[in-house]
Short mmCIF file of C-alpha atoms and ligand atoms in Angstrom, two decimals:
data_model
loop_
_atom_site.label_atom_id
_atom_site.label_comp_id
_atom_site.label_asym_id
_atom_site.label_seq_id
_atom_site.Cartn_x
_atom_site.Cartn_y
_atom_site.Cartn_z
CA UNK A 61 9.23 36.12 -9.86
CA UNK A 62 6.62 33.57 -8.52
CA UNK A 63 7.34 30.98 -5.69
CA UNK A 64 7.97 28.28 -7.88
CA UNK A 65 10.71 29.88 -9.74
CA UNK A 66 11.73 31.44 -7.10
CA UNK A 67 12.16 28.37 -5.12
CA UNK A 68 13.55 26.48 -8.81
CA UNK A 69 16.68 28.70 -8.91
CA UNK A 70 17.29 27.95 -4.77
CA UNK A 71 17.35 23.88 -5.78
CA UNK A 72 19.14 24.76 -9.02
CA UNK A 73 22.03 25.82 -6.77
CA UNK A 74 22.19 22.19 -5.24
CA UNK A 75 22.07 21.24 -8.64
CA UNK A 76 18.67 19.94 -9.08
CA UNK A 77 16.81 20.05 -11.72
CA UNK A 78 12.94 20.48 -10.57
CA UNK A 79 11.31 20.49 -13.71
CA UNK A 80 13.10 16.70 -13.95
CA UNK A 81 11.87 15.78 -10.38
CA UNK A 82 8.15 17.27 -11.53
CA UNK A 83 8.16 15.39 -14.90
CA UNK A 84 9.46 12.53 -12.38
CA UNK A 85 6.36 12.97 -9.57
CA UNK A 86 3.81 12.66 -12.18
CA UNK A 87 5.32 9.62 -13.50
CA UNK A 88 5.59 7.53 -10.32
CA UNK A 89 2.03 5.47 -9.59
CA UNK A 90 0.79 5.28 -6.31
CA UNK A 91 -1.29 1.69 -5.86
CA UNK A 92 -3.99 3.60 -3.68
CA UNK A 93 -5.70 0.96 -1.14
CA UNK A 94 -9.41 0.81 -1.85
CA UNK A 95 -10.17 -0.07 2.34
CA UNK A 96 -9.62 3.31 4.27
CA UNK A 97 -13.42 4.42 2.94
CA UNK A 98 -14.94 1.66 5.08
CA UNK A 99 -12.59 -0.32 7.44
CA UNK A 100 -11.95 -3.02 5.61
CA UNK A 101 -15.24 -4.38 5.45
CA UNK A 102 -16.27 -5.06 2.32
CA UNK A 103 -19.39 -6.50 0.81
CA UNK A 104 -19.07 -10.06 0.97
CA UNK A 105 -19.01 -11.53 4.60
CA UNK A 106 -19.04 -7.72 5.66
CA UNK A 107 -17.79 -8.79 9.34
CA UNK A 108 -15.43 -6.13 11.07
CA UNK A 109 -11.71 -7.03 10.10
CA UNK A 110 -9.77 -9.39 12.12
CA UNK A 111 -6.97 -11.82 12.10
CA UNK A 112 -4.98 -8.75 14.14
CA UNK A 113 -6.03 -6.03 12.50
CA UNK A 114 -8.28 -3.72 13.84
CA UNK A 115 -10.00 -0.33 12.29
CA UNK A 116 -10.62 1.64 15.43
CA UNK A 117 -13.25 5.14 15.73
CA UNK A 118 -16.56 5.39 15.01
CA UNK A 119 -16.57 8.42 12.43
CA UNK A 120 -20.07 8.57 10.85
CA UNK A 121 -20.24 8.25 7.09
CA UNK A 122 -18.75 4.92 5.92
CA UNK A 123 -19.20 3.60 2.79
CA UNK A 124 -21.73 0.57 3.06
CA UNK A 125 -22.11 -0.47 -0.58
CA UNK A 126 -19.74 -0.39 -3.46
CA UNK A 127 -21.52 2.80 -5.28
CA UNK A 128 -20.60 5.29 -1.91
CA UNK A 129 -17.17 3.73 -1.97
CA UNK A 130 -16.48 3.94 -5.56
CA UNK A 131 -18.22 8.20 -5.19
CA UNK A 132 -15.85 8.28 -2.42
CA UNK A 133 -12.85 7.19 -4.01
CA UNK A 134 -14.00 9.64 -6.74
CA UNK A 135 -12.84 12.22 -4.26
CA UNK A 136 -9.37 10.70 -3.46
CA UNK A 137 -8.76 10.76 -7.70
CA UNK A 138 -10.27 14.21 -7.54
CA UNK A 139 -7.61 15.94 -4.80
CA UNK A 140 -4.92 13.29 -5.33
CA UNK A 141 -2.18 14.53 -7.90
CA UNK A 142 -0.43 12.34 -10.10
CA UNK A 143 -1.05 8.58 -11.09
CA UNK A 144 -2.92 6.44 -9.45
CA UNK A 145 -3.91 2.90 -9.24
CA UNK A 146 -7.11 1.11 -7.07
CA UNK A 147 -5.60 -2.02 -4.78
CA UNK A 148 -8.32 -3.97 -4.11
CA UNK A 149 -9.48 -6.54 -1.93
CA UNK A 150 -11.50 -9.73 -3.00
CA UNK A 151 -13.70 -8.70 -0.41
CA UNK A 152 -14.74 -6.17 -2.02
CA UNK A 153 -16.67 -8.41 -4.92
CA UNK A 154 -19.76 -7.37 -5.75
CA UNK A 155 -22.88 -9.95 -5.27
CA UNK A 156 -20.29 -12.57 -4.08
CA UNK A 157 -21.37 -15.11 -1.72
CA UNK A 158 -19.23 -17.29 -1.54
CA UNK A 159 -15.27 -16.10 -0.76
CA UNK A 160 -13.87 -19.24 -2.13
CA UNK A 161 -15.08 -18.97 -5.01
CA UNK A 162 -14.74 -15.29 -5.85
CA UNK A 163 -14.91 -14.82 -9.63
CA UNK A 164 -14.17 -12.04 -12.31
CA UNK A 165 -17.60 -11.39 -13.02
CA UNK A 166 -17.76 -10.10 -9.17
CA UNK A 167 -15.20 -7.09 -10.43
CA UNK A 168 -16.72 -6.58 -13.66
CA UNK A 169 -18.59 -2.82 -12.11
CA UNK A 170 -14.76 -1.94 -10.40
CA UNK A 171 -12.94 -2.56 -14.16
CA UNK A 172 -15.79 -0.35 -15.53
CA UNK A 173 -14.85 2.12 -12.88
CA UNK A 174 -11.34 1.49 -13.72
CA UNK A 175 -11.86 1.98 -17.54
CA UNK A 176 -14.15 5.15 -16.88
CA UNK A 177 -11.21 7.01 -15.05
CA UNK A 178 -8.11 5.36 -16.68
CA UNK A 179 -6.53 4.07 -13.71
CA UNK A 180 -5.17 0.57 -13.20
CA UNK A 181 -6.16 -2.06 -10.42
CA UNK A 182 -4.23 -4.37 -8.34
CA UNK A 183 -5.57 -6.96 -6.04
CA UNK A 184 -5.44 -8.99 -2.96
CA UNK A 185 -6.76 -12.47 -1.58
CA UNK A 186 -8.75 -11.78 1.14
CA UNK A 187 -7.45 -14.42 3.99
CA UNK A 188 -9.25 -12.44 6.90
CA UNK A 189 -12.57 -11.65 8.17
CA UNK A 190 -14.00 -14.47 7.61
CA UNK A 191 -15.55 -18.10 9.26
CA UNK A 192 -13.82 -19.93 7.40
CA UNK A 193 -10.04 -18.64 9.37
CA UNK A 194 -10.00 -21.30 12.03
CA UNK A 195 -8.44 -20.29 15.28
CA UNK A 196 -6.77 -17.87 13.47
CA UNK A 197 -5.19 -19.94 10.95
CA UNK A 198 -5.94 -20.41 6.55
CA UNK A 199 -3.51 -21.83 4.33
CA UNK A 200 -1.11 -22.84 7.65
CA UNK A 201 -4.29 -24.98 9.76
CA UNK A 202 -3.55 -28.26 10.77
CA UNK A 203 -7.54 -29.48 9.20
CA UNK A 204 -7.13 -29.67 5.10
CA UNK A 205 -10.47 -28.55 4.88
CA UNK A 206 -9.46 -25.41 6.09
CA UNK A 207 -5.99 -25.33 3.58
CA UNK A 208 -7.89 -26.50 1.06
CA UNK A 209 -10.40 -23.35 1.21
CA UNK A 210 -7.71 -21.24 1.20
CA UNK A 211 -5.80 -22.24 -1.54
CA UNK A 212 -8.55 -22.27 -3.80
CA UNK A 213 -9.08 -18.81 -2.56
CA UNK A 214 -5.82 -18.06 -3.66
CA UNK A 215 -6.12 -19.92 -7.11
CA UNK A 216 -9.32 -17.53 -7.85
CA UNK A 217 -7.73 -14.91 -6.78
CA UNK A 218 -5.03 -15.32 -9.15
CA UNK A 219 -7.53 -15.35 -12.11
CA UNK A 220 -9.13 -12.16 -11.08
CA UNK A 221 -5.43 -10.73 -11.16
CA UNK A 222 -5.73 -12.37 -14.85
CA UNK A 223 -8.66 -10.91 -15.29
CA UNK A 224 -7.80 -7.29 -14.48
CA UNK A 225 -4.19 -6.86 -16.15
CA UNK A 226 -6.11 -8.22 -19.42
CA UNK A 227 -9.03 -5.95 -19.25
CA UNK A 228 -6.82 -2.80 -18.31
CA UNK A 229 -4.13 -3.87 -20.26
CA UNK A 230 -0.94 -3.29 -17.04
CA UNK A 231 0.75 -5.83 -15.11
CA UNK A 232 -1.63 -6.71 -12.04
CA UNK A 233 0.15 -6.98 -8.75
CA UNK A 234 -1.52 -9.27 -6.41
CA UNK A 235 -0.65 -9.35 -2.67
CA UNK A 236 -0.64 -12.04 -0.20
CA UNK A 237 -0.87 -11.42 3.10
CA UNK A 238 -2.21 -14.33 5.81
CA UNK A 239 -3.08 -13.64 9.44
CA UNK A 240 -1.97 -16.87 10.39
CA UNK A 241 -0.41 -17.08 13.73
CA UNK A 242 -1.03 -18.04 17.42
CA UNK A 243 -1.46 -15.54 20.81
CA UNK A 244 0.04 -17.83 23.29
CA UNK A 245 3.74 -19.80 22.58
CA UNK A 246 3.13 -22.91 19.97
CA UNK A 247 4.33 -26.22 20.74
CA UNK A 248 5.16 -26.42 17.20
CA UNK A 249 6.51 -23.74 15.07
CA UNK A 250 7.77 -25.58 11.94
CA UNK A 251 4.60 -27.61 11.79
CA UNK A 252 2.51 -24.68 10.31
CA UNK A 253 5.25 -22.91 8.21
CA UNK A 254 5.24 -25.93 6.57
CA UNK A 255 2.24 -26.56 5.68
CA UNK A 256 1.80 -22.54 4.60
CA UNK A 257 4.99 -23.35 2.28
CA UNK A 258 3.13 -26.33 1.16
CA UNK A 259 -0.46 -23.97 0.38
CA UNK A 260 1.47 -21.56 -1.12
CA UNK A 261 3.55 -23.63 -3.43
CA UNK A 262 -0.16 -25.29 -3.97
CA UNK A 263 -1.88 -21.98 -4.94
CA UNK A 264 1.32 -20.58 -7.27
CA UNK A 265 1.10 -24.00 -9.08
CA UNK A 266 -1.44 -22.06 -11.25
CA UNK A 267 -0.44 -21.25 -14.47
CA UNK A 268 -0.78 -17.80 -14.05
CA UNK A 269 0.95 -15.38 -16.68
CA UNK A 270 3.78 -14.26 -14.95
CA UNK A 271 4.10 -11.04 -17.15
CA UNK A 272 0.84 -10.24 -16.54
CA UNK A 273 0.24 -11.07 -13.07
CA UNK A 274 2.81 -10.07 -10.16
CA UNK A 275 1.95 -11.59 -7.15
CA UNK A 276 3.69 -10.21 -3.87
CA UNK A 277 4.09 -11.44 -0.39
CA UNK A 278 3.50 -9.52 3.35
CA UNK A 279 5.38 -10.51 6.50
CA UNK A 280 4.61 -9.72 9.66
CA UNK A 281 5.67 -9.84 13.23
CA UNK A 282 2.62 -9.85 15.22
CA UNK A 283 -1.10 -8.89 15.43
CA UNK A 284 -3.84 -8.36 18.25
CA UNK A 285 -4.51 -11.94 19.12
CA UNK A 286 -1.34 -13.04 17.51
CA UNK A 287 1.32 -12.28 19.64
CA UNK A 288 3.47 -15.21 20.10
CA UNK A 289 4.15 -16.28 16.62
CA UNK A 290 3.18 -14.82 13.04
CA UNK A 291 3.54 -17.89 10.38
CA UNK A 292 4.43 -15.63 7.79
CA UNK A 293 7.23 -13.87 9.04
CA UNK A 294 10.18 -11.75 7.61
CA UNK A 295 12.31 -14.57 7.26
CA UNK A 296 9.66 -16.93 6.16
CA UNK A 297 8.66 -14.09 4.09
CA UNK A 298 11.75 -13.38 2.19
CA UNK A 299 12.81 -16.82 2.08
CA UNK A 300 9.68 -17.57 0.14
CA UNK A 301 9.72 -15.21 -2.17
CA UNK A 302 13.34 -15.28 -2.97
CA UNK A 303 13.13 -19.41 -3.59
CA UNK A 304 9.71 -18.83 -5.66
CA UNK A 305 10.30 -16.00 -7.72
CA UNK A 306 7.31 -14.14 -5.81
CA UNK A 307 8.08 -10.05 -4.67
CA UNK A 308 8.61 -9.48 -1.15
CA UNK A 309 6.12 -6.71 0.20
CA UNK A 310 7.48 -5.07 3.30
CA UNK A 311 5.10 -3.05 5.13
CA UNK A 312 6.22 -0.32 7.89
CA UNK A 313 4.45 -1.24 10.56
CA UNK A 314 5.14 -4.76 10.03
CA UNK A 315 8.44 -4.75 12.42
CA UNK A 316 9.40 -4.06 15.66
CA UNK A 317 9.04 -0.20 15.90
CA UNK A 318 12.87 0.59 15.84
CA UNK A 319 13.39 -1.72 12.97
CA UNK A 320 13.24 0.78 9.99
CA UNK A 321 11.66 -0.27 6.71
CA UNK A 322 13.93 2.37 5.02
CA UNK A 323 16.70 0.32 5.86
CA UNK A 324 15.77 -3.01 5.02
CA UNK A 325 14.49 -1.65 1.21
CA UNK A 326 18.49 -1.98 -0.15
CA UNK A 327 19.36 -5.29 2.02
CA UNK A 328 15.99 -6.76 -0.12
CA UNK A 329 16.95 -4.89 -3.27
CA UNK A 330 20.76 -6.67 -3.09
CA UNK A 331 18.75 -10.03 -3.63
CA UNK A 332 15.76 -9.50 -5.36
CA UNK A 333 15.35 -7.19 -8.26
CA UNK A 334 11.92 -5.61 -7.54
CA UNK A 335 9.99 -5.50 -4.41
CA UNK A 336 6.80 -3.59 -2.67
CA UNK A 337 6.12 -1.06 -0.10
CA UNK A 338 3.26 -0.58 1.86
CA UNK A 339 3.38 2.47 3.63
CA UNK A 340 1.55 3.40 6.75
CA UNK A 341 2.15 4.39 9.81
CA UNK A 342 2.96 2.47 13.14
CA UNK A 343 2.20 4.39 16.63
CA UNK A 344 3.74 2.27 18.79
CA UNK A 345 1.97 -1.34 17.20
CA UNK A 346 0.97 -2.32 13.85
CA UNK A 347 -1.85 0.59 14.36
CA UNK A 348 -2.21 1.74 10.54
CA UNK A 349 -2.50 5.43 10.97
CA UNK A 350 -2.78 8.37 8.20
CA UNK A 351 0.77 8.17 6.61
CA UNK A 352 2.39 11.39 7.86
CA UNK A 353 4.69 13.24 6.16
CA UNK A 354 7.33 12.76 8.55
CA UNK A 355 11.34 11.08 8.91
CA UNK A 356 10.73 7.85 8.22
CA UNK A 357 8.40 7.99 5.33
CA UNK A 358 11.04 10.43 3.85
CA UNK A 359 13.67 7.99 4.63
CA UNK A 360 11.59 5.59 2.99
CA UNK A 361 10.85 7.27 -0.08
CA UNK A 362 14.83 8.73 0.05
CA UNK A 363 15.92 4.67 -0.37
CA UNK A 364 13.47 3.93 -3.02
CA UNK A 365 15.02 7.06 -5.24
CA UNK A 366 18.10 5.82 -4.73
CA UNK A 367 17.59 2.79 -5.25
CA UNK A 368 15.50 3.15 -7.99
CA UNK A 369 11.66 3.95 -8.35
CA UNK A 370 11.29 0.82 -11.18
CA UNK A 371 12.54 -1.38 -8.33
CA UNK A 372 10.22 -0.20 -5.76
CA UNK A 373 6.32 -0.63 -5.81
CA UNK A 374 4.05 2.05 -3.71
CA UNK A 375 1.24 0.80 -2.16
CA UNK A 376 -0.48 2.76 0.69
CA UNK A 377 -2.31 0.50 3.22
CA UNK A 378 -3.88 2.58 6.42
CA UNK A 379 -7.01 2.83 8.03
CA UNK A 380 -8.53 5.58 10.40
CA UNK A 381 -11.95 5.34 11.40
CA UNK A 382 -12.06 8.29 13.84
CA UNK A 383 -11.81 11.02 11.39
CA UNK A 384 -13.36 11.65 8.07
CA UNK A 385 -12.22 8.60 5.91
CA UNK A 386 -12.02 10.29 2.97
CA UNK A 387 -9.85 13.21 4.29
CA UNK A 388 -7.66 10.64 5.75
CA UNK A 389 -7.59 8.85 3.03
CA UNK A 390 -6.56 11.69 0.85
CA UNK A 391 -3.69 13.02 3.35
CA UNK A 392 -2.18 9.99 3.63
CA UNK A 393 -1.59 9.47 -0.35
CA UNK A 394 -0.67 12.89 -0.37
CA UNK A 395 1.95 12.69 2.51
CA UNK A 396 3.57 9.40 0.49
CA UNK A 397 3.46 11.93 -2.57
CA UNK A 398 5.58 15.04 -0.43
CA UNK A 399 7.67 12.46 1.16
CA UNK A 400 8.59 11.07 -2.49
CA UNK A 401 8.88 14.67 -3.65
CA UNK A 402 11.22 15.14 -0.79
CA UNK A 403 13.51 12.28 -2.03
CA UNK A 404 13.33 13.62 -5.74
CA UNK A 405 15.10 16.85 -4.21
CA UNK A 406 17.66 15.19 -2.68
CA UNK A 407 21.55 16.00 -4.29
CA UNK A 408 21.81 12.63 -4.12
CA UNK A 409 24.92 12.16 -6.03
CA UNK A 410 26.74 15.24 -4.27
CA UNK A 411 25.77 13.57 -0.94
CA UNK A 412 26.87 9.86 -1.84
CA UNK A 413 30.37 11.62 -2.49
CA UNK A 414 30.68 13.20 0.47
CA UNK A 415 29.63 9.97 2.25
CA UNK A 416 32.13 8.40 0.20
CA UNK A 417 35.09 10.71 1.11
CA UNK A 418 33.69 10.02 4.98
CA UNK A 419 33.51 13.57 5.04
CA UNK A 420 30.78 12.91 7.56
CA UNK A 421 30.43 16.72 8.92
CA UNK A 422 29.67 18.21 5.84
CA UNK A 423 26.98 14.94 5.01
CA UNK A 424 25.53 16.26 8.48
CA UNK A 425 24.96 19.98 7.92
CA UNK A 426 23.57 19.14 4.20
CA UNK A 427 21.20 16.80 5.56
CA UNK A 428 20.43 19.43 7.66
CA UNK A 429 19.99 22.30 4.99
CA UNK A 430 18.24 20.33 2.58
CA UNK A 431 15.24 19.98 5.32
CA UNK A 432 14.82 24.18 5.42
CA UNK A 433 14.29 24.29 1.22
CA UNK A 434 11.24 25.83 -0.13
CA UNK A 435 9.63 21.90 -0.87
CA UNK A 436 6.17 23.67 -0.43
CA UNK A 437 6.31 25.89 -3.36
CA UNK A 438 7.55 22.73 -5.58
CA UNK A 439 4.26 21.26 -3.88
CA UNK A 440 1.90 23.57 -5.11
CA UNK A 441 3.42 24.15 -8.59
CA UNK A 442 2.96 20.30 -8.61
CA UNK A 443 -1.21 20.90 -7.55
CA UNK A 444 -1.05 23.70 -10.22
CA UNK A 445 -0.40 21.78 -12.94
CA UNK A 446 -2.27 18.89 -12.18
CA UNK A 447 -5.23 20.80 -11.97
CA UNK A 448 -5.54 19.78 -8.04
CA UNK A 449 -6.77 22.00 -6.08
CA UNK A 450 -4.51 22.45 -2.68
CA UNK A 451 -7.61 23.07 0.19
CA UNK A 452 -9.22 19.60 0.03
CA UNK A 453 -10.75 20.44 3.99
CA UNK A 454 -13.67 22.82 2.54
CA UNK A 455 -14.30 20.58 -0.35
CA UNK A 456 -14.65 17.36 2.32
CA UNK A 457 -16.19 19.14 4.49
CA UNK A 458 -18.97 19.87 2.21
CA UNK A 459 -19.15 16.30 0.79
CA UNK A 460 -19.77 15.49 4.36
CA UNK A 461 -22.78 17.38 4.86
CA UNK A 462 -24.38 16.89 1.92
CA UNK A 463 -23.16 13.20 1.20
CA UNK A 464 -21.70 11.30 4.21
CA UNK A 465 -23.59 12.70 7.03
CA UNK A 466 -26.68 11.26 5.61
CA UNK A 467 -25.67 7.93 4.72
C1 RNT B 1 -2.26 -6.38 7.70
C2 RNT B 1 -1.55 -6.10 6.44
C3 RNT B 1 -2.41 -6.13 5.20
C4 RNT B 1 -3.76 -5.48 5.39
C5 RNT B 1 -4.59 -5.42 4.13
C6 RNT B 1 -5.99 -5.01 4.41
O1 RNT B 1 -1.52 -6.15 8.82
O2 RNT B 1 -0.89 -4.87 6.52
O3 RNT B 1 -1.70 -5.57 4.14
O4 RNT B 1 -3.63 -4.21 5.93
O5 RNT B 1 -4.51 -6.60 3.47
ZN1 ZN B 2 0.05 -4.16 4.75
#
């Protein structure tokens, strides 16, 4: 007998099914963020990101123009089972000059890319990096030159959403996150939420198609710079949406690091009926490390199973610029993939009863158990019949020397 069956018959004993939770796995699209391969730069303004967010290492080998990127993301299709979907950037047009007025014609060479490899695009408004962010502020400055910038960003934005779901034929999701906030206590804290309400309200006013186009919008609770006071916060955040029939995105490291994302995913989900994930990883700040495969992704992944995966949207959003970018880049969509696996494994009926007879031992040494099952031979007969190979180090190492080490 073979690993995989071997290790079939051991889950078929808890009662699962793996050939369901395979057939599952290859189902459930990952929206893969287009910005670990060069730290968020882009090719517009091409300035470092800021606005709190910081890529930090100097790894050589970053893509500079949109052909390495799109080669490089070649490689994250290539060792990445399953479905996938590119989450771009609108700073990521191509011959753009002007951010405002980004256009579809400036995405025209990423939906050929899209087309090429059959995957599906989704999209954000770039509100960072950028002279036109004003002491930190966009859509929430006090000057409506500023605002008004913004929310025609926004507007544009919205058509290149329009643009890709028609072109690739799939619902577009579109994400909004702003920087906006201050480093030092404001004098005025409603003044700006206000007036970000006011942008947004400006910028949704667009008759986008709303079956087409899904826009979705990021909290925060502080950035480097923007310590005091984050416009867009959770309750802003969810507030918003829940008034303006937007999705709320939560991100992980987007809270105070013992608030737990995998918690808040059913308190959302009681309210609104779909929301989005962005999943990274937090060392002690809002650092964006390599998703690992570790307890809170699981936990994360666990509370989107149960609460259902056509409820909860995957997005990965990280960025590690002191190893090789497209290895990290690759591990951490594979660690969101083994965490989700790990959820799909879960008795999660048998486990909700015991709960539910507050037979709380028993829920312990199950928990427990379930952590010592063979999930890496499930893994690899996953690889297998995606045609992925499992040792993606040789392969990037050797893309390295002959590709990124001479860029
Ligand atoms: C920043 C947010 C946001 C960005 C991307 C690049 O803290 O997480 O999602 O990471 O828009
Ligand atoms: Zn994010």
């Amino acid at each position: 007998m073979n690993r995989y069956e071997s290790a079939k018959e051991i889950y078929a004993q808890y009662g699962i099914d793996t050939e369901e939770v395979l057939k599952k796995l290859t189902e459930c699209t990952i929206s893969v963020h287009c910005w670990q391969g060069d730290d968020v730069v882009g090719f517009d303004s091409r300035m470092a990101a800021s606005g709190g967010i910081q890529t930090t290492g100097n790894y050589p080998g970053r893509a500079n123009t949109p052909e390495e990127l799109m080669a490089d993301f070649d490689k994250v299709l290539e060792f990445c089972p399953g479905k996938k979907r590119l989450n771009l950037h609108a700073n990521y047009a191509i011959d753009n000059d002007s951010r405002k007025d980004v256009k579809p014609e400036h995405f025209k060479k990423w939906v050929e890319y899209a087309k090429k490899r059959n995957i599906k695009l989704d999209f954000n408004p770039t509100f960072f990096s950028h002279p036109m962010v004003k002491d930190g502020l966009t859509l929430s400055s006090p000057d409506k030159e500023v605002r008004d910038y913004w929310i025609e960003h926004g507007i544009n934005c919205l058509k290149v959403a329009e643009y890709f779901a028609d072109e690739l034929n799939e619902t577009c999701y579109i994400n909004f996150w702003m920087p906006d906030g201050y480093k030092d206590y404001p004098a005025d804290r409603i003044g700006p939420r206000l007036r970000m309400k006011e942008s947004l309200d400006k910028i949704f006013s667009y008759s986008y198609d709303h079956k087409k186009v899904v826009p979705t919008l990021e909290s925060k609770v502080f950035g480097i710079g923007v310590e005091a006071y984050t416009v867009v916060s959770a309750e802003f955040c969810l507030s918003y949406a829940m008034t303006n029939g937007i999705m709320p995105l939560v991100d992980n490291g987007h809270f105070h690091p013992t608030e737990m994302v995998s918690d808040k995913i059913s308190s959302i989900l009681c309210f609104a009926d779909r929301m989005m994930l962005h999943v990274t990883r937090p060392m002690r700040w809002d650092s964006d490390h390599v998703v690992s495969y570790d307890d809170e992704t699981r936990e994360i992944m666990k509370e989107a199973v149960r609460c259902g995966l056509d409820k909860v949207v995957i997005a990965t959003d990280y960025f590690d610029a002191s190893i090789n970018r497209v290895s990290a880049w690759i591990t951490g969509v594979r660690n969101t993939q083994k965490a989700l696996l790990y959820a799909l494994l879960e008795p999660k009926e048998e486990l909700k009863k015991l709960q539910d007879e507050s037979d709380f031992t028993s829920l312990q040494v199950k928990h427990e158990e379930l952590k010592m099952l063979p999930i890496g031979d499930i893994w690899n007969e996953f690889l297998r019949r995606e045609n992925v190979k499992d040792d993606y180090l040789s392969e990037i190492k050797q893309y390295e020397k002959e590709v990124l080490s001479k860029r």
